[in-house]
Amino acid sequence: MSEHDVEHSCGMHVVSEGPRQAPPLLLLHGSGASGGTWNPMIPALAGRHHVIRVDLPGCGQSPPAPSYGVPEQAGRVAALLDALGLEKVAVAAHSSGGYVATALAERRPELVGSLVLISSGPSPDAFLPQPFVIRALLAPPLGALLWRRRSDSMIRKGFVATAAGPVDIPDELVAGVQATSYRTMREVLRQNSAYIAERSVPERLAALRVPVLVIFGGADRRWDPSSARWYEAVPDARVEILPDVGHLPVLEAPEATAALLLDFVAADRRPSGPGNRET
């Protein structure tokens, strides 16, 4: 597996892996996380794709941005794909990264060949009461003080609290979260909430003509797992529920998640016909 680090491009730290001649696959992380979210899946994905991972602005190794509005974030991703000369890219996103991916398809449909949304909550109505460790870190005024004093252990506990059971959190992901400021995290969350409050993700996707795969953990602790079925309102969308998996399928069940993703993207590249698309 080849790996090369693309210098900061369009205000984002970008890492690409896998053969350049392979079909491109763009990976987007969730709120306050980083491209390290995808580490356990990279060997499988880079074996068949030219994988492009970004740290969205203000997260991981990417510098802060003037605005964290979802459409603006999508615009930066679009500029990156333009700079790389890519179109009809398969885009996979975890959690709120799915909002940036959806906005990308809304703004620049020619850039998106297919969408894979993993644990992306469909609307505010599906949001669950959050574990204490997450609420403590984010709620003002104490949250700002705790945020500056976060240990690696505390960050890991925050992630594990959304999982269905014990899970290894990559060091790169922990480091990326450490680099994210409290102010950035609060603003990213505010903008993400505003995006899905304005119009739900299934409603947005239903207006687009893009193949969609939705993967949800059946024991998600951040979003009501049953809300995954709301995506069935999207024409030709495929919804997969992973039993006994929480909010982090990319870390809790990387093999199963990668297999679903690869199968879906491969099927979308085949000529359309009976049996080529599961619904």
Short mmCIF file of C-alpha atoms in Angstrom, two decimals, residues 42-273:
data_model
loop_
_atom_site.label_atom_id
_atom_site.label_comp_id
_atom_site.label_asym_id
_atom_site.label_seq_id
_atom_site.Cartn_x
_atom_site.Cartn_y
_atom_site.Cartn_z
CA ILE A 42 -7.53 1.88 5.60
CA PRO A 43 -5.76 -1.43 4.75
CA ALA A 44 -8.96 -2.86 3.26
CA LEU A 45 -10.01 0.36 1.51
CA ALA A 46 -6.60 1.27 0.08
CA GLY A 47 -6.27 -2.18 -1.43
CA ARG A 48 -8.99 -1.25 -3.94
CA HIS A 49 -9.14 2.55 -3.95
CA HIS A 50 -7.09 5.70 -4.06
CA VAL A 51 -8.16 6.79 -0.57
CA ILE A 52 -8.14 10.50 0.27
CA ARG A 53 -8.53 11.49 3.92
CA VAL A 54 -8.87 15.06 5.12
CA ASP A 55 -8.79 16.77 8.47
CA LEU A 56 -11.61 19.29 8.14
CA PRO A 57 -10.67 22.88 9.09
CA GLY A 58 -9.99 23.39 12.77
CA CYS A 59 -9.65 19.64 13.36
CA GLY A 60 -6.61 17.39 13.54
CA GLN A 61 -3.69 18.97 11.70
CA SER A 62 -5.79 21.49 9.76
CA PRO A 63 -5.75 25.16 10.76
CA PRO A 64 -8.90 26.97 11.92
CA ALA A 65 -11.26 28.57 9.40
CA PRO A 66 -13.28 31.79 9.54
CA SER A 67 -16.55 29.83 9.34
CA TYR A 68 -17.64 26.27 10.03
CA GLY A 69 -20.99 26.35 8.26
CA VAL A 70 -21.72 23.01 6.60
CA PRO A 71 -22.09 24.50 3.08
CA GLU A 72 -18.79 26.35 3.55
CA GLN A 73 -17.07 23.15 4.67
CA ALA A 74 -18.47 21.40 1.61
CA GLY A 75 -17.13 24.22 -0.55
CA ARG A 76 -13.63 23.64 0.79
CA VAL A 77 -13.88 19.92 0.05
CA ALA A 78 -15.11 20.74 -3.45
CA ALA A 79 -12.11 23.03 -3.97
CA LEU A 80 -9.83 20.17 -2.93
CA LEU A 81 -11.42 17.76 -5.40
CA ASP A 82 -11.14 20.42 -8.10
CA ALA A 83 -7.45 20.87 -7.25
CA LEU A 84 -6.95 17.11 -7.54
CA GLY A 85 -8.85 17.02 -10.84
CA LEU A 86 -11.38 14.50 -9.53
CA GLU A 87 -15.07 13.99 -10.35
CA LYS A 88 -17.69 11.35 -9.56
CA VAL A 89 -15.86 10.41 -6.39
CA ALA A 90 -17.20 7.86 -3.92
CA VAL A 91 -17.60 9.75 -0.64
CA ALA A 92 -17.83 8.00 2.73
CA ALA A 93 -18.46 9.98 5.89
CA HIS A 94 -18.80 9.25 9.59
CA SER A 95 -21.32 10.97 11.85
CA SER A 96 -21.65 14.71 11.10
CA GLY A 97 -19.15 14.30 8.27
CA GLY A 98 -22.23 12.99 6.49
CA TYR A 99 -23.67 16.51 6.52
CA VAL A 100 -20.60 17.87 4.74
CA ALA A 101 -20.84 15.00 2.25
CA THR A 102 -24.53 15.71 1.65
CA ALA A 103 -23.89 19.43 1.22
CA LEU A 104 -21.12 18.58 -1.24
CA ALA A 105 -23.60 16.59 -3.33
CA GLU A 106 -26.09 19.44 -3.09
CA ARG A 107 -23.60 22.11 -4.18
CA ARG A 108 -21.54 20.15 -6.69
CA PRO A 109 -23.41 17.00 -7.76
CA GLU A 110 -20.91 16.30 -10.53
CA LEU A 111 -18.21 15.67 -7.93
CA VAL A 112 -20.07 12.90 -6.06
CA GLY A 113 -20.53 9.47 -7.60
CA SER A 114 -21.97 7.80 -4.51
CA LEU A 115 -22.47 8.48 -0.81
CA VAL A 116 -21.86 6.22 2.19
CA LEU A 117 -23.15 7.74 5.43
CA ILE A 118 -22.05 5.98 8.63
CA SER A 119 -23.85 6.88 11.87
CA SER A 120 -25.08 10.18 10.42
CA GLY A 121 -28.09 11.30 12.44
CA PRO A 122 -30.95 12.23 10.09
CA SER A 123 -32.54 15.09 12.06
CA PRO A 124 -32.50 16.72 15.52
CA ASP A 125 -35.48 14.56 16.56
CA ALA A 126 -33.24 11.48 16.54
CA PHE A 127 -30.61 12.89 18.92
CA LEU A 128 -30.28 10.97 22.20
CA PRO A 129 -29.36 12.29 25.67
CA GLN A 130 -25.57 12.24 25.72
CA PRO A 131 -23.27 10.46 28.21
CA PHE A 132 -22.12 12.56 31.16
CA VAL A 133 -18.46 12.75 30.07
CA ILE A 134 -19.46 14.34 26.75
CA ARG A 135 -21.93 16.76 28.33
CA ALA A 136 -19.32 17.80 30.91
CA LEU A 137 -16.72 18.55 28.24
CA LEU A 138 -19.05 20.61 26.06
CA ALA A 139 -21.37 22.48 28.42
CA PRO A 140 -20.35 26.04 29.33
CA PRO A 141 -18.93 27.45 31.50
CA LEU A 142 -17.09 24.47 33.01
CA GLY A 143 -16.69 22.78 29.65
CA ALA A 144 -14.16 25.38 28.48
CA LEU A 145 -12.03 24.76 31.57
CA LEU A 146 -12.25 20.98 31.32
CA TRP A 147 -11.52 21.10 27.58
CA ARG A 148 -8.13 22.74 28.16
CA ARG A 149 -7.24 20.11 30.77
CA ARG A 150 -8.36 17.06 28.80
CA SER A 151 -6.08 14.06 29.12
CA ASP A 152 -5.73 11.41 26.44
CA SER A 153 -7.60 9.08 28.80
CA MET A 154 -10.53 11.49 29.06
CA ILE A 155 -10.74 11.81 25.27
CA ARG A 156 -10.76 8.03 24.92
CA LYS A 157 -13.54 7.79 27.50
CA GLY A 158 -15.57 10.28 25.49
CA PHE A 159 -15.33 8.11 22.39
CA VAL A 160 -15.92 4.84 24.23
CA ALA A 161 -19.04 6.31 25.85
CA THR A 162 -20.70 6.35 22.41
CA ALA A 163 -19.68 2.77 21.58
CA ALA A 164 -21.59 -0.39 22.43
CA GLY A 165 -18.59 -1.96 24.19
CA PRO A 166 -14.82 -1.76 24.58
CA VAL A 167 -13.07 -0.32 21.54
CA ASP A 168 -9.51 0.73 20.69
CA ILE A 169 -9.21 4.43 19.88
CA PRO A 170 -6.30 5.19 17.50
CA ASP A 171 -3.58 7.44 18.92
CA GLU A 172 -3.81 9.61 15.79
CA LEU A 173 -7.49 10.22 16.48
CA VAL A 174 -6.81 11.18 20.11
CA ALA A 175 -4.07 13.57 19.00
CA GLY A 176 -6.41 15.12 16.46
CA VAL A 177 -9.06 15.77 19.11
CA GLN A 178 -6.44 17.30 21.41
CA ALA A 179 -5.63 19.77 18.64
CA THR A 180 -9.24 20.95 18.31
CA SER A 181 -10.12 24.02 20.36
CA TYR A 182 -13.21 24.29 22.54
CA ARG A 183 -14.43 27.27 20.53
CA THR A 184 -14.05 25.40 17.25
CA MET A 185 -15.83 22.32 18.59
CA ARG A 186 -18.77 24.35 19.90
CA GLU A 187 -19.13 26.21 16.61
CA VAL A 188 -18.87 23.05 14.50
CA LEU A 189 -21.60 21.42 16.59
CA ARG A 190 -23.78 24.53 16.35
CA GLN A 191 -23.45 24.69 12.58
CA ASN A 192 -24.09 20.97 12.14
CA SER A 193 -27.25 21.22 14.24
CA ALA A 194 -28.44 24.20 12.20
CA TYR A 195 -27.93 22.28 8.95
CA ILE A 196 -30.13 19.32 9.89
CA ALA A 197 -32.67 21.55 11.67
CA GLU A 198 -33.17 23.53 8.47
CA ARG A 199 -33.86 20.35 6.47
CA SER A 200 -33.37 16.70 7.40
CA VAL A 201 -30.68 14.66 5.69
CA PRO A 202 -33.15 12.17 4.12
CA GLU A 203 -35.16 15.08 2.73
CA ARG A 204 -32.02 16.61 1.25
CA LEU A 205 -30.89 13.30 -0.24
CA ALA A 206 -34.31 12.57 -1.72
CA ALA A 207 -33.91 15.68 -3.86
CA LEU A 208 -30.60 14.41 -5.27
CA ARG A 209 -29.83 11.70 -7.79
CA VAL A 210 -26.96 9.96 -6.04
CA PRO A 211 -26.68 6.34 -4.84
CA VAL A 212 -26.74 6.24 -1.02
CA LEU A 213 -25.68 3.60 1.49
CA VAL A 214 -26.51 4.23 5.14
CA ILE A 215 -24.71 2.20 7.81
CA PHE A 216 -25.90 2.46 11.42
CA GLY A 217 -25.00 0.67 14.60
CA GLY A 218 -28.00 -1.06 16.12
CA ALA A 219 -26.81 0.13 19.55
CA ASP A 220 -25.84 3.71 18.60
CA ARG A 221 -25.71 5.84 21.76
CA ARG A 222 -25.63 9.22 20.01
CA TRP A 223 -28.56 8.82 17.62
CA ASP A 224 -31.70 6.71 17.95
CA PRO A 225 -30.78 3.56 15.99
CA SER A 226 -34.32 3.24 14.65
CA SER A 227 -33.88 6.60 12.91
CA ALA A 228 -31.65 4.87 10.35
CA ARG A 229 -34.88 3.65 8.76
CA TRP A 230 -35.85 7.25 8.02
CA TYR A 231 -33.36 7.09 5.18
CA GLU A 232 -35.56 4.50 3.48
CA ALA A 233 -37.58 7.49 2.23
CA VAL A 234 -34.65 8.25 -0.09
CA PRO A 235 -35.25 6.58 -3.49
CA ASP A 236 -32.96 3.57 -4.00
CA ALA A 237 -31.14 4.13 -0.68
CA ARG A 238 -29.72 1.03 0.97
CA VAL A 239 -29.79 0.87 4.79
CA GLU A 240 -27.63 -1.57 6.75
CA ILE A 241 -27.87 -2.02 10.53
CA LEU A 242 -24.91 -3.57 12.35
CA PRO A 243 -26.18 -5.40 15.48
CA ASP A 244 -24.43 -4.74 18.80
CA VAL A 245 -22.45 -1.84 17.33
CA GLY A 246 -22.61 1.70 18.70
CA HIS A 247 -21.84 5.08 17.15
CA LEU A 248 -18.39 4.02 15.92
CA PRO A 249 -18.76 1.26 13.30
CA VAL A 250 -15.48 2.42 11.75
CA LEU A 251 -13.72 1.45 14.99
CA GLU A 252 -16.05 -1.14 16.50
CA ALA A 253 -16.63 -3.20 13.34
CA PRO A 254 -14.08 -2.00 10.76
CA GLU A 255 -14.08 -5.24 8.74
CA ALA A 256 -17.86 -5.41 8.38
CA THR A 257 -18.10 -1.68 7.69
CA ALA A 258 -15.36 -1.79 5.05
CA ALA A 259 -16.97 -4.82 3.38
CA LEU A 260 -20.33 -3.05 3.10
CA LEU A 261 -18.70 0.11 1.79
CA LEU A 262 -16.56 -1.68 -0.80
CA ASP A 263 -19.43 -3.84 -2.02
CA PHE A 264 -21.71 -0.83 -2.43
CA VAL A 265 -19.17 1.31 -4.26
CA ALA A 266 -18.18 -1.59 -6.54
CA ALA A 267 -21.84 -2.28 -7.36
CA ASP A 268 -22.42 1.38 -8.17
CA ARG A 269 -19.57 1.29 -10.70
CA ARG A 270 -21.10 -1.67 -12.53
CA PRO A 271 -23.58 -1.08 -15.37
CA SER A 272 -27.12 -0.78 -14.03
CA GLY A 273 -29.32 -3.83 -14.40
#
